[in-house]
Each structure stands twice: as C-alpha cells, then as structure tokens.
Short mmCIF file of C-alpha atoms in Angstrom, two decimals:
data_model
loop_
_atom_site.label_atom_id
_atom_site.label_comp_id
_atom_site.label_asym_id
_atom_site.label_seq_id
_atom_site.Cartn_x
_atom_site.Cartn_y
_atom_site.Cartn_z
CA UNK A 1 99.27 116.46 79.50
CA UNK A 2 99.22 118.66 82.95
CA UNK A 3 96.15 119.71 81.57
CA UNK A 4 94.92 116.24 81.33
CA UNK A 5 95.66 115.63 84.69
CA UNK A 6 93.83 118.23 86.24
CA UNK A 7 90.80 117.30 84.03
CA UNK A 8 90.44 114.17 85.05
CA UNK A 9 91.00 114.70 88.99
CA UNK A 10 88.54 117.38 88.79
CA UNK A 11 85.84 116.49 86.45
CA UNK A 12 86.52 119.12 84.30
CA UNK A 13 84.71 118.61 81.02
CA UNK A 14 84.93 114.60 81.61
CA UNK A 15 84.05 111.95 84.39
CA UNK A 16 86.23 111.99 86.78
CA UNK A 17 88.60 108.86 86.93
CA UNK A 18 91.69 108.91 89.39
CA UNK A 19 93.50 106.26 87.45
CA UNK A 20 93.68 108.07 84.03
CA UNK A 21 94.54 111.21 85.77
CA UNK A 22 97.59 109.96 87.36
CA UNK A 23 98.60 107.97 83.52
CA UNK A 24 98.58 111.29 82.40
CA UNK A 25 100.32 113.03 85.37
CA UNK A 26 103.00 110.25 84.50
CA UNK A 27 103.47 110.98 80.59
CA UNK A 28 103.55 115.22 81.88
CA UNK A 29 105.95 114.53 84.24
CA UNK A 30 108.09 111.97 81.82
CA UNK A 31 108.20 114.73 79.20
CA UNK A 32 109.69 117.32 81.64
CA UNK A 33 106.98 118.87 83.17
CA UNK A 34 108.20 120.66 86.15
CA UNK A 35 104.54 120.91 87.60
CA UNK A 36 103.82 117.42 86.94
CA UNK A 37 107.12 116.18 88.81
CA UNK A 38 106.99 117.87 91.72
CA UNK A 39 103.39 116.62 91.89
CA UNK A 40 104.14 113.23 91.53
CA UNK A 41 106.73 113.68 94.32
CA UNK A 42 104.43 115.63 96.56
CA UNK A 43 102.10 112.36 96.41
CA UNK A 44 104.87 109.75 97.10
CA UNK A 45 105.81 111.49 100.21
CA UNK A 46 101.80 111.74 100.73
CA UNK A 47 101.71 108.33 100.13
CA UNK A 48 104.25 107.57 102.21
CA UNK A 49 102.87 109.26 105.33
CA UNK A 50 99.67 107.51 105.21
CA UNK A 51 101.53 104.29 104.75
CA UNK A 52 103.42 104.77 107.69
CA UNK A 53 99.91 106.03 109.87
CA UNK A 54 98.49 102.79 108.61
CA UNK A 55 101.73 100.96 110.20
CA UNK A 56 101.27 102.55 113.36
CA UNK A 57 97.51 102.35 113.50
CA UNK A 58 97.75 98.70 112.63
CA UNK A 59 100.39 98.14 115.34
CA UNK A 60 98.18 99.85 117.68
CA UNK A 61 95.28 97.76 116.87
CA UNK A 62 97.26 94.07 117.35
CA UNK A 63 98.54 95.42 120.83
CA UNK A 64 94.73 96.08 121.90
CA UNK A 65 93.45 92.90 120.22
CA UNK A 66 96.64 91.02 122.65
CA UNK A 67 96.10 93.24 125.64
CA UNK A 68 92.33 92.36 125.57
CA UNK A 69 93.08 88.64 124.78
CA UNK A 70 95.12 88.27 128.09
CA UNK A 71 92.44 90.15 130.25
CA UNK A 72 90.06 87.64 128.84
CA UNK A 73 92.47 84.77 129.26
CA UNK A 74 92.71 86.07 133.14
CA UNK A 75 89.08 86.28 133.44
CA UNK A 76 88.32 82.72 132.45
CA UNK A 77 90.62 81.01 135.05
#
C-alpha cells in the first residue's frame, strides 16, 4: 500500500493523482505501516505550519488593508 503511495505522488507507472495517493497512504498507515505513519504525521505538522503562515499572512494583510484605509480616510478630509 506504501508502494501505492509513492506511485501515485510520483507518477510512477500511473498518472499522478494526490488524492488517491494519500487514500492509500491512509489504508498503509491503518494496517501498521511504520513508514506510512510517520508520513502521515510528518504532513499534519506540515500542514499545520502552513496553516498557521496563512494565519499570520492573512493577519498581516487585514492590518495593511486598515492601516491604508485610515491614511485614505485622513486624506479625504
């Protein structure tokens, strides 16, 4: 099922296609596949640090949109 996996991320031998890699990253991992759970956990916390970049980058982005929206506020009076 590891196998799978990397098939399918690669290319190798078939299309590639993200989503039926990761199903059968899932079943490898669910039958005890060390590989395949510490890969699954690698991508959470991957997952989780480009969730939190989007957070900040977000956050960053209101705070300019409000900072220019009071300079343009100022300008008008």
């Amino acid at each position: 099922m590891f196998w799978l996996w990397k098939n399918y991320q690669t290319g190798c031998g078939v299309e590639p296609d993200f989503a039926v890699a990761i199903q059968w990253l899932g079943k490898a991992a669910k039958h005890g596949s060390i590989t395949a759970q510490t890969t699954v956990e690698s991508l959470k916390k991957i997952n989780d640090i480009l969730m939190e970049q989007q957070k900040a980058e977000y956050n960053a982005i209101v705070e300019d949109i409000k900072r220019l929206a009071k300079i343009d506020g100022n300008d008008q009076k």
